XYZ file of C-alpha atoms in Angstrom:
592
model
C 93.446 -107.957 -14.760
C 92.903 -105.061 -12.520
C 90.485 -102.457 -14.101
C 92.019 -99.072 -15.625
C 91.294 -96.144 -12.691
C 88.385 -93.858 -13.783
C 89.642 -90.893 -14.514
C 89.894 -87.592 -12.224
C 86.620 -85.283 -12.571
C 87.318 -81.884 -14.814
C 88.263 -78.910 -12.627
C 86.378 -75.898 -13.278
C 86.631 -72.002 -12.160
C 84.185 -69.540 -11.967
C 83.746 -65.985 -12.609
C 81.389 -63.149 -12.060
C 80.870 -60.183 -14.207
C 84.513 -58.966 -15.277
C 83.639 -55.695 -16.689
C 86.596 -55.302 -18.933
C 88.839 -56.015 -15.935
C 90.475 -58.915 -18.155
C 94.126 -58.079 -16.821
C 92.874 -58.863 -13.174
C 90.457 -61.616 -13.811
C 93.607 -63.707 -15.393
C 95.815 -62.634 -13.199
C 93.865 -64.423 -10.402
C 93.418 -67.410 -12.851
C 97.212 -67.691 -13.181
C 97.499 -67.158 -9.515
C 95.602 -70.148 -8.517
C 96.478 -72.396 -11.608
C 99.616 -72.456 -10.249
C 99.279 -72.812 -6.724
C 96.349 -75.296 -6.816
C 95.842 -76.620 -10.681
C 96.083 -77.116 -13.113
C 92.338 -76.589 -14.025
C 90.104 -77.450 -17.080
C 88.642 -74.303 -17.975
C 87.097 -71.153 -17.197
C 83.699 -69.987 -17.453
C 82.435 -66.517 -17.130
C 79.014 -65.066 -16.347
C 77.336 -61.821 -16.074
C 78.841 -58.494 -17.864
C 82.175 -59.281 -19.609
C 83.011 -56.376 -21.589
C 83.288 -52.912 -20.013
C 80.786 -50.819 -19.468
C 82.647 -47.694 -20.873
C 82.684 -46.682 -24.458
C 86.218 -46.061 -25.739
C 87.349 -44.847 -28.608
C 86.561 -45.875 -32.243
C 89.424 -48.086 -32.678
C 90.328 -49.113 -28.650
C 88.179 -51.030 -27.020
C 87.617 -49.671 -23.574
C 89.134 -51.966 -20.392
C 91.360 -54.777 -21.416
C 89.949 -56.744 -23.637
C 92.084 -54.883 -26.852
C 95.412 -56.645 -25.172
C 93.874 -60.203 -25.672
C 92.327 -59.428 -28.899
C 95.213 -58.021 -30.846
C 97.798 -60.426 -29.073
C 99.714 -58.371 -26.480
C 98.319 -60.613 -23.885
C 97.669 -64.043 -23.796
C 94.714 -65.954 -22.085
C 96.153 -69.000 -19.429
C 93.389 -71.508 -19.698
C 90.378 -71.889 -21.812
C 88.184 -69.678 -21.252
C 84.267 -69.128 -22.141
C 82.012 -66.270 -21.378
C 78.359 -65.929 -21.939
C 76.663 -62.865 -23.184
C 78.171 -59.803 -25.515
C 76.661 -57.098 -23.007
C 78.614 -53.521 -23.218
C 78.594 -50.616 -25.738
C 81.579 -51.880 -27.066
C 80.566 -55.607 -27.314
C 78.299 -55.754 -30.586
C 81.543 -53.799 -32.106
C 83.839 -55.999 -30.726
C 82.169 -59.426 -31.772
C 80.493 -58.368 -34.984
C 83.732 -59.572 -36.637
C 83.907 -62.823 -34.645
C 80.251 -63.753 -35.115
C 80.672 -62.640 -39.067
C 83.668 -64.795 -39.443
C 81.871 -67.871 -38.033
C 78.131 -68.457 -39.708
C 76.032 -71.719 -38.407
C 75.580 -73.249 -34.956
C 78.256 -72.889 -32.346
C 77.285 -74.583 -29.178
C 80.718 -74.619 -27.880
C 81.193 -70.975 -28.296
C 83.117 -68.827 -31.055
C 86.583 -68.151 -30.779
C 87.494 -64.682 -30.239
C 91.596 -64.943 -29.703
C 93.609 -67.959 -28.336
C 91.706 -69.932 -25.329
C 89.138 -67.137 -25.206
C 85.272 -68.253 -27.044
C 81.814 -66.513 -27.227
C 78.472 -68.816 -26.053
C 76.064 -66.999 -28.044
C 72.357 -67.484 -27.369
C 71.789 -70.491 -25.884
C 72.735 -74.174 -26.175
C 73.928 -77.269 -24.284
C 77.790 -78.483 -25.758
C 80.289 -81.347 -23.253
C 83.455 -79.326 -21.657
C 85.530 -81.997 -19.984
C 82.584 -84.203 -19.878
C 80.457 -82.350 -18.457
C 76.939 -81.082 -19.704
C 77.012 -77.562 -20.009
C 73.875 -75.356 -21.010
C 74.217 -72.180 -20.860
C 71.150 -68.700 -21.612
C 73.395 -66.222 -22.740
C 72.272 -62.688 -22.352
C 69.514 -60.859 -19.941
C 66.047 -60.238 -20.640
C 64.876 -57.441 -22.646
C 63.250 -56.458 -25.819
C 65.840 -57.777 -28.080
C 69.176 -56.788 -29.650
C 72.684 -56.657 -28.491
C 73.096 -58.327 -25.163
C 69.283 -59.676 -25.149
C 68.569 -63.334 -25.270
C 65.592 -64.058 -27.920
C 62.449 -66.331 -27.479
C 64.248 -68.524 -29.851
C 66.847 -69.184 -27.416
C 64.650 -69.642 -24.527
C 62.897 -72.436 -27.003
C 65.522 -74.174 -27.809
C 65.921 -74.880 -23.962
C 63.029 -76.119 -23.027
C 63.092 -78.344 -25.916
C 66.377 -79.694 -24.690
C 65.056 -79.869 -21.158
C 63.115 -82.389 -22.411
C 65.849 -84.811 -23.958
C 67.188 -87.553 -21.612
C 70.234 -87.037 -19.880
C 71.525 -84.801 -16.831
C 72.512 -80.942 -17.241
C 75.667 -80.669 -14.947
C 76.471 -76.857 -15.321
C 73.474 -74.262 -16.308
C 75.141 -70.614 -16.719
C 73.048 -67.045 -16.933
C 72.567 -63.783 -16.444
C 71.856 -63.003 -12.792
C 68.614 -64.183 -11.560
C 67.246 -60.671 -10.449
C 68.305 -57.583 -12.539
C 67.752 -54.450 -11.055
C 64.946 -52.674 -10.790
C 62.386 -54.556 -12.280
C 63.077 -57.622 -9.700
C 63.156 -61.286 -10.411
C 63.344 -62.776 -13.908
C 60.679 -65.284 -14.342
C 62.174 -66.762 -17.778
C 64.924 -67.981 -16.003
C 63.279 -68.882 -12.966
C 60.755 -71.317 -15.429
C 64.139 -72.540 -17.359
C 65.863 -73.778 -14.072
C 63.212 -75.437 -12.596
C 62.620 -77.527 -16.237
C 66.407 -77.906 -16.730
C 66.873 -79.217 -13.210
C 71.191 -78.455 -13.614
C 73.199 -80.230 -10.933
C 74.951 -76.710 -10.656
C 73.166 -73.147 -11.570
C 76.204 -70.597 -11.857
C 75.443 -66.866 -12.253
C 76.591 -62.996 -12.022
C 74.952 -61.360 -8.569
C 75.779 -57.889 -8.995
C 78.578 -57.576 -6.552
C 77.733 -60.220 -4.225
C 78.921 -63.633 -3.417
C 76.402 -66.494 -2.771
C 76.668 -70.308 -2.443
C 72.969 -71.952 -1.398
C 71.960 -74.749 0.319
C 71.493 -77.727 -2.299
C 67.906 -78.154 -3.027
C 65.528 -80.236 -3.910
C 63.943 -80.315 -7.823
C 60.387 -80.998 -8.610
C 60.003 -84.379 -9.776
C 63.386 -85.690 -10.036
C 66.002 -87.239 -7.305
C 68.818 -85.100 -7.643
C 69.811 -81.707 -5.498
C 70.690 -78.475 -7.490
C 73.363 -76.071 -6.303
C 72.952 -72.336 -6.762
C 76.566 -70.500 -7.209
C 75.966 -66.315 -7.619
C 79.395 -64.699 -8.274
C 80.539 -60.847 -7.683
C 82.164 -58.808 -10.123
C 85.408 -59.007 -10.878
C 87.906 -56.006 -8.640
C 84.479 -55.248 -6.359
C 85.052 -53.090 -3.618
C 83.669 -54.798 -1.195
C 85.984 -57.495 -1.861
C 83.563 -60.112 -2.272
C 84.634 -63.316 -4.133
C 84.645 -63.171 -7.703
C 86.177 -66.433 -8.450
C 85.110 -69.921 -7.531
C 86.586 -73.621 -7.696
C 84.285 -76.591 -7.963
C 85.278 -80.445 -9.615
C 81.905 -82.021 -10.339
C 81.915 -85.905 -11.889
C 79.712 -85.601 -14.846
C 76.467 -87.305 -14.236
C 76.981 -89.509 -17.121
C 79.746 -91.511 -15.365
C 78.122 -91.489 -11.776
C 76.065 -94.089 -10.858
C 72.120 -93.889 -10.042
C 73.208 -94.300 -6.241
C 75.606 -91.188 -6.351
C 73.416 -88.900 -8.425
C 70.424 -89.614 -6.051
C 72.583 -88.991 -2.769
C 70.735 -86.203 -0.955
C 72.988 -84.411 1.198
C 71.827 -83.895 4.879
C 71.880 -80.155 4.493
C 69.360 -80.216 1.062
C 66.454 -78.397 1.594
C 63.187 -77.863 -0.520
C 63.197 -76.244 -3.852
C 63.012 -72.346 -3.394
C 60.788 -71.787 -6.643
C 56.857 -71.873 -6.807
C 56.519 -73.778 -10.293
C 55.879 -69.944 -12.515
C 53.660 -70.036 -15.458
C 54.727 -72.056 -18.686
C 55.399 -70.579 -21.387
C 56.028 -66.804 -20.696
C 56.691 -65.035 -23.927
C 60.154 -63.097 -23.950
C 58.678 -60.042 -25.249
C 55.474 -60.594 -23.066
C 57.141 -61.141 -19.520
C 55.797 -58.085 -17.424
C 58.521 -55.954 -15.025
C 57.727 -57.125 -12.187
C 58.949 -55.330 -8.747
C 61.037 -57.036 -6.496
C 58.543 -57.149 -3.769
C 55.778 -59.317 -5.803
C 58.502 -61.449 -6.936
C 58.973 -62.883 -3.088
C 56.638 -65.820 -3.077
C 56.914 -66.973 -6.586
C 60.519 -66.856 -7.993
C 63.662 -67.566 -6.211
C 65.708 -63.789 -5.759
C 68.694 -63.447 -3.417
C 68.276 -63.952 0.203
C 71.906 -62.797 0.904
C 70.487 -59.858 3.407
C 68.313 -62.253 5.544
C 70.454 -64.910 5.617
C 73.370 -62.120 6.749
C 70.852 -61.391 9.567
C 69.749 -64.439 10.380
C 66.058 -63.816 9.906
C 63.637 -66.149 9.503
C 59.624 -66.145 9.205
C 59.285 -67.295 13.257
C 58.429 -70.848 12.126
C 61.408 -72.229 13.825
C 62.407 -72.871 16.877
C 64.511 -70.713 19.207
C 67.852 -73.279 20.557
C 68.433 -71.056 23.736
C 64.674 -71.081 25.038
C 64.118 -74.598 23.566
C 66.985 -75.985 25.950
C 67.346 -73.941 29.030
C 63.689 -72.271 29.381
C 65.467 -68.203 29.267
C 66.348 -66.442 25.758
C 68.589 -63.221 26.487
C 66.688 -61.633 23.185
C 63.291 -62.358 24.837
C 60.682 -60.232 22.780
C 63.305 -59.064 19.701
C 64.429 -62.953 19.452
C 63.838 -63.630 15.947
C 62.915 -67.399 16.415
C 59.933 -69.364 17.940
C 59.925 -69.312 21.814
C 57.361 -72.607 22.507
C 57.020 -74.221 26.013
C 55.813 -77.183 24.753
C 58.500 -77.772 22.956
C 60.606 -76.572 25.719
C 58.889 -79.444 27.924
C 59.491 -82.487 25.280
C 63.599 -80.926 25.391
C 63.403 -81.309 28.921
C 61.872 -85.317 27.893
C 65.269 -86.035 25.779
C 63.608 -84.889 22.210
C 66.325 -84.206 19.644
C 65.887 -80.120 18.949
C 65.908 -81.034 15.026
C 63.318 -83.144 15.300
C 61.006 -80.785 16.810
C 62.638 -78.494 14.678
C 61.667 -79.762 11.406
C 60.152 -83.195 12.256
C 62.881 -85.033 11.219
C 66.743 -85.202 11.733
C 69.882 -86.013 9.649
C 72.048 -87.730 12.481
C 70.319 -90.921 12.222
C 71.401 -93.638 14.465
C 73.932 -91.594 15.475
C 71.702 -88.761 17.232
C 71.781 -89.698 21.206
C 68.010 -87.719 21.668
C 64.218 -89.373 21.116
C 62.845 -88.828 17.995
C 59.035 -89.029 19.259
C 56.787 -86.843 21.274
C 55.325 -89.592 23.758
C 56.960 -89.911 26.614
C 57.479 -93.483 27.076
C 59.178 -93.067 23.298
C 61.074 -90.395 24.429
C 62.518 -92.444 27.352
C 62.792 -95.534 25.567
C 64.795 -94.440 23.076
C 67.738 -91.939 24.347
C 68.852 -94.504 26.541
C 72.422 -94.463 25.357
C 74.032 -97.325 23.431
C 77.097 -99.195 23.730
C 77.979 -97.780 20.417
C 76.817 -94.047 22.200
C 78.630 -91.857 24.410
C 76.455 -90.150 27.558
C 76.020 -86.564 28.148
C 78.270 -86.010 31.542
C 76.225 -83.701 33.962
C 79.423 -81.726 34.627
C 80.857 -79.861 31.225
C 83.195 -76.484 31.218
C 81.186 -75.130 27.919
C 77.193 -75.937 28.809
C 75.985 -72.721 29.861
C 73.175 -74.769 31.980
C 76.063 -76.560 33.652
C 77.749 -75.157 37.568
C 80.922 -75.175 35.853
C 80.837 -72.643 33.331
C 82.719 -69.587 33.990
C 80.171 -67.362 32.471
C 82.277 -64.355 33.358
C 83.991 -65.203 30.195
C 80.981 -65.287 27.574
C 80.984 -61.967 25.709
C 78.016 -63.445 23.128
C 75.597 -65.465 23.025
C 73.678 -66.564 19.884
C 70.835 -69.241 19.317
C 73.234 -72.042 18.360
C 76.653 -70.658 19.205
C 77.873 -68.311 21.540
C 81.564 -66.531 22.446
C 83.753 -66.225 25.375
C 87.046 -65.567 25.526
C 89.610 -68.377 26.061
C 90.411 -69.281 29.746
C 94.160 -68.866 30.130
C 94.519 -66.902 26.689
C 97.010 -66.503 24.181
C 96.623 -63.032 23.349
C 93.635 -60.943 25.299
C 91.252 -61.137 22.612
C 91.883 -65.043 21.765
C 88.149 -66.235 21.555
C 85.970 -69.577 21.709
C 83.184 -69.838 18.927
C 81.296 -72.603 21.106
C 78.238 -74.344 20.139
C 74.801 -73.822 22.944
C 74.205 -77.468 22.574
C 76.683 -80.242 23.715
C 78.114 -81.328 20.258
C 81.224 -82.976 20.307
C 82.515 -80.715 16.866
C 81.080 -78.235 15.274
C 81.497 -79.827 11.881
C 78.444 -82.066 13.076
C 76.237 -79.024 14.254
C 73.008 -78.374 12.039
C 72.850 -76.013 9.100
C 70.939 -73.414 10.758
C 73.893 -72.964 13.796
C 76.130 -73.563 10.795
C 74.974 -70.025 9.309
C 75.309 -68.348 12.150
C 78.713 -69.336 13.172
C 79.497 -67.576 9.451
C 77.723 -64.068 10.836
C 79.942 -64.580 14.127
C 83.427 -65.068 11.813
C 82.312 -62.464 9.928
C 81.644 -60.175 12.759
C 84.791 -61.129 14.564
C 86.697 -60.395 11.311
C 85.281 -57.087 11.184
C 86.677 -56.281 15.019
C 89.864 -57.263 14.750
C 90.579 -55.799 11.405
C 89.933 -52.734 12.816
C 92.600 -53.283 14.667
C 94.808 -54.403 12.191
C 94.740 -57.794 12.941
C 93.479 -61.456 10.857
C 91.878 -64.208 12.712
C 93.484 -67.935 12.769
C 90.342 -70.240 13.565
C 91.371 -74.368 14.726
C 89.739 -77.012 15.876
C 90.769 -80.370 17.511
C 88.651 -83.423 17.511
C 89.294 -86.751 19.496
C 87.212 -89.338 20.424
C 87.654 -87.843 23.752
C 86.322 -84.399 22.196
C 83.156 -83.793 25.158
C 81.956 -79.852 24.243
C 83.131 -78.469 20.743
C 85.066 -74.852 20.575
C 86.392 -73.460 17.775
C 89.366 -71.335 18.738
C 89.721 -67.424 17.385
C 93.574 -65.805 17.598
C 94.063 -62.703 16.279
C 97.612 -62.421 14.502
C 99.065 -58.941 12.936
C 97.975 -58.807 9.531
C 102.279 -58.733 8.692
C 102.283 -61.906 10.147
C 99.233 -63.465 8.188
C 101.017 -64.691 5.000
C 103.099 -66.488 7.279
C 99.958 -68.685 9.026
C 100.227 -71.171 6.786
C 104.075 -71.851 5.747
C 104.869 -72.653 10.096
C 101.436 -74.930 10.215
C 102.799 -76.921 7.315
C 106.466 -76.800 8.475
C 105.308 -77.755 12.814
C 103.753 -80.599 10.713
C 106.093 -81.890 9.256
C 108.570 -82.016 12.350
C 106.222 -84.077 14.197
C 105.677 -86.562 11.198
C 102.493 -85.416 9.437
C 100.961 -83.226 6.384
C 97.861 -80.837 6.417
C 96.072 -81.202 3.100
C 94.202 -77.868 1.527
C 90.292 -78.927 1.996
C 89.684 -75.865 -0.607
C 92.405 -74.473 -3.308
C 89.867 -71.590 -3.840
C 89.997 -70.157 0.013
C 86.201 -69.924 0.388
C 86.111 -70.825 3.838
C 82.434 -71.364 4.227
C 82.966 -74.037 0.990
C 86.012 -75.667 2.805
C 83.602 -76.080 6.201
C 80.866 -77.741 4.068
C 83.462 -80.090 2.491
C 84.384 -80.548 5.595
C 80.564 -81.509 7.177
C 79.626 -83.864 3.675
C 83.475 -86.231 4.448
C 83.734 -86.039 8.319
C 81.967 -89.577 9.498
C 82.055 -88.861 13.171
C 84.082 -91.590 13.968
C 87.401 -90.031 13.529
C 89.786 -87.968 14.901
C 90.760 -84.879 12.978
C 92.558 -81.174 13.256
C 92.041 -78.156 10.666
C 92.964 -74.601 10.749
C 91.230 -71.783 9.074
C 93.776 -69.248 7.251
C 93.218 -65.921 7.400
C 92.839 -65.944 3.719
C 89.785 -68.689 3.977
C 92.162 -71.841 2.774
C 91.491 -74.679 5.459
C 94.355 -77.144 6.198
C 93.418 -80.822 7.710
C 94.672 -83.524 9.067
C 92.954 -86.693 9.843
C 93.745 -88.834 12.388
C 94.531 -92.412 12.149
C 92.731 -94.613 14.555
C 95.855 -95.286 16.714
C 97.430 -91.641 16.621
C 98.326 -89.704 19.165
C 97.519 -86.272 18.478
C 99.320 -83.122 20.345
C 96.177 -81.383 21.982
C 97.570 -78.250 21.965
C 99.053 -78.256 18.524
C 96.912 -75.007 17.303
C 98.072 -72.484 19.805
C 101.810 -73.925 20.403
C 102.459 -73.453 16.547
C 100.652 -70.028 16.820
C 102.689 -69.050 19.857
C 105.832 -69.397 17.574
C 104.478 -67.182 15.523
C 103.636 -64.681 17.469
C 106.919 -65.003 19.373
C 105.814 -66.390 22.447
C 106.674 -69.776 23.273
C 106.249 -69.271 27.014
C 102.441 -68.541 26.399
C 101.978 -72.319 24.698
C 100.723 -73.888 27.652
C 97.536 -72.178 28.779
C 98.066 -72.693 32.239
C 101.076 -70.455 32.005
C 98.475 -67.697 31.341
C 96.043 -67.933 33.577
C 94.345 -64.716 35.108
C 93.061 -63.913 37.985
C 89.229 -63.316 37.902
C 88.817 -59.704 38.423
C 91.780 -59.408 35.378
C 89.462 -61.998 33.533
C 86.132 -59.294 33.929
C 88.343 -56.775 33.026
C 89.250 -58.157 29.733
C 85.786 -59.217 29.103
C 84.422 -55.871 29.375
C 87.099 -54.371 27.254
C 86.297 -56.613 24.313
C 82.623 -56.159 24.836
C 83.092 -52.591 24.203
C 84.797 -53.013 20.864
C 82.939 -56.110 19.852
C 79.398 -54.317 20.307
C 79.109 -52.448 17.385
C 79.824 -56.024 15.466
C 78.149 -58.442 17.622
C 75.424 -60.027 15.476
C 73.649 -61.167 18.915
C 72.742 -57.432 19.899
């Protein structure tokens, strides 16, 4: 008898701080419950009620609609805190109405409950603890020492914390708080899930003290922001009590080391001193949203460029390491990571020497049968005499830009990677982050022209040099991206799949980087709302290699352009066009 299939894991959004803005937060919900759901539940972090006061008997924002019935909440929904003027007012009934121990929150109207103080309750499965409140002196909005207690005590039960929701981690101006900071790294959550004041953030799993599993940090913005940054999030975690020791231990190639210096047991609520943001650095884990959107780094590490070909074009400003020893083991066939970080995550599959003596070095990147050999002669090294380097407009430490040889439109653009990488799905996290800053700067250009960028990438066995292909499309033809990808599909007798329902791009890439095995073909497209389409390719396929920019040149009403060597410019017309996007492209180029 064939065993009964285990059952799908829960699906889960996230919100940030929703401020009252309850008509917009579930119109979003409903939005992608339909499109891409149906999903579990909702949970909700950071400031829910409005920060207003309203009148007497009308709650400010929202949140009366819900309450008295005029509006109904689409999926069940649970937010942690009661922070707002309005909120002791608004809850007093609730939390009167219902005396004793709630871990899986009070009900305040249909599908919509309270987590008050703190406690650990099973949504779907799934262990969820949660600190509700911010630090303080006590009262409304405040989490007690009680609470913080009753944490640590279950920190030390048995068992696997999936989801661990609170307040954001630093709360403005007194810097980082160190109560949470000591609760995560005790709890040791699979997934820590908080408010960020306005700003989106999704870190690199790490690793916890003393234990074999990763953690994953998800900061959320508030809900309507301005700057547009992403309020709601997808995930679909297996609870950890159904996976098995093998899966929970997994470390993913991209996990890096815990960012928290173990703080001080034990710190009293009422006794935690304010601590400014800049003494904070070294010991707790704050935000590093503004260096990693620079690409900053101590120096420790090692600059790609000067590593590889000798010459950085930042010289003296470069923000990296520029080391001519390591520059003379490159030249010996040492893999970059491994001088890097003295290790690398390719494995058996890396084609470089992962030792600094020189018989080692030669010994082992002779290529196997399995392997195939760097050719001397490649369009996209910029060491190699076939390069048109006329074309680059950028170049980075890991990536660099140049526009496309026989364009599409003038401004069509290759993201390409410095080293000879056959996709850039396979490239190391640290090029990985700044391909994001070069998106996001070439988002930034052609908006201000009124355009949205289509990014695609093909991948063949065949696949020598990766590029990642940039075409601008009118923003009145962007909603239209994805219905003629899925409809050029399906004439030629294949489906994309969505890699992420929630359109966070950089999520989709690093579903993307954990799946792809190397050994297969594959094709995705970027939308230019963030939701990435794949195919994979079967072993046998036979894959249209110019797929990408013949379904875009429908789109854009020019067939006759499909075939790049229709479009091919003379060279002086090709300088002409460089320097023309130069000049637009400098005040956004994250190179300069």
């Amino acid at each position: 008898m064939a065993a009964a299939p285990s059952p799908a894991p829960p699906r889960i959004l996230l919100a940030g701080d929703a401020h009252g803005r309850l008509h917009q937060l579930f119109k979003r919900v409903k939005s992608v419950n339909q499109s891409t759901g149906p999903f579990n539940a909702l949970l909700c972090v950071g400031q829910f009620f409005s920060p207003e006061v309203g009148e007497e008997d009308s709650p400010p924002g929202d949140v009366a609609d819900y309450l008295e019935g005029r509006a109904a909440v689409p999926i069940p929904t649970y937010f942690t805190g009661d922070y707002g003027p309005t909120a002791p007012r608004l809850l007093s009934k609730a939390a009167a109405d219902h005396r004793g121990f709630a871990p899986g929150g009070i009900q305040i109207c249909p599908n919509l409950f309270w987590l008050r103080g703190s406690a650990l309750f099973s949504l779907h499965g799934l262990s969820v603890a949660y600190l509700s409140g911010k630090r303080g002196l006590g009262g409304p909005g405040c989490y007690s020492q009680d609470d913080v207690d009753a944490l640590r005590a279950l920190a030390e039960e048995p068992g696997i914390v999936d989801l661990f929701l609170t307040y954001p981690l630093v709360l403005e101006p007194q810097g980082c708080d160190p109560v949470v900071a000591e609760l995560v790294t005790e709890i040791k959550p699979r997934y820590h899930i908080a408010g960020t004041k306005g700003v989106f953030y999704s870190r690199e799993p790490y690793v916890n003290d003393s234990s074999l599993h990763v953690t994953r940090f998800i900061g959320l913005a508030n809900v309507g922001n301005k700057e547009k940054q992403k309020f709601i999030h997808a995930i679909s975690p297996t609870p950890a009590s159904t996976m098995s020791s093998a899966d929970i231990h997994a470390r993913p190639p991209n996990a890096t080391l815990s960012p928290y210096v173990a703080p001080a047991k034990s710190v009293p609520v009422e006794d935690t001193p304010k601590r400014p943001a800049e003494s904070t650095d070294l010991q707790y884990w704050r935000y590093d949203v503004k260096r990693q959107r620079q690409g900053q780094n101590d120096g420790s590490l090692l600059c790609f460029k000067f590593t590889s070909s000798g010459s950085c074009p930042r010289g003296s400003s470069c923000n990296f390491k520029h080391d001519e020893e390591a520059r003379e083991h490159c030249q010996r066939n040492v893999c970059f990571e491994f001088l890097n970080k003295g290790k690398c995550g390719k494995g058996p599959e890396c084609r470089f020497a992962h030792s600094l003596t020189e018989e080692a070095a030669v010994r082992d990147a002779k290529p196997r049968s399995d392997r195939r050999p760097v050719e001397s002669s490649c369009w996209f090294c910029l060491s190699s005499p076939d390069v048109e380097s006329h074309l680059v407009i950028s170049i980075g430490d890991g990536y660099y830009c140049a526009l496309a040889k026989g364009p599409l439109v003038p401004e069509h653009v290759l993201v390409i990677p410095v080293e000879h990488f056959p996709t850039t799905i396979t490239m190391p996290a640290e090029p990985e982050a700044e391909l994001r800053r070069y998106k996001n700067a070439l988002g930034k250009y052609f908006e201000k022209q009124g355009k949205a960028a289509v990014y695609f990438e093909w991948v063949s066995q065949q696949s020598r040099h990766a590029n990642l292909q940039a075409v601008p499309v009118p923003l009145s033809k962007a909603a239209s991206v994805e219905k003629i990808f899925h409809l050029a599909a399906k004439k030629l007798g294949f489906e994309l799949s969505v890699v992420n329902p929630d359109g966070d791009a950089n999520q989709g890439r690093e579903l993307l980087r954990s799946q792809y095995d190397s050994k297969s073909g594959l094709f995705y497209v970027e939308l230019p709302d963030g939701t990435l389409l794949l195919h994979m390719l079967g072993s046998r396929e036979k894959f249209p290699a110019q797929f990408g920019r013949e379904v875009l040149a429908g789109l854009l009403s020019m067939a006759d352009r499909a075939d790049w060597r229709n479009c091919k410019l003379s060279k002086e017309e090709e300088i002409k066009m460089v320097d023309d996007f130069k000049q637009g492209f400098r005040e956004f180029d994250p190179a300069e």
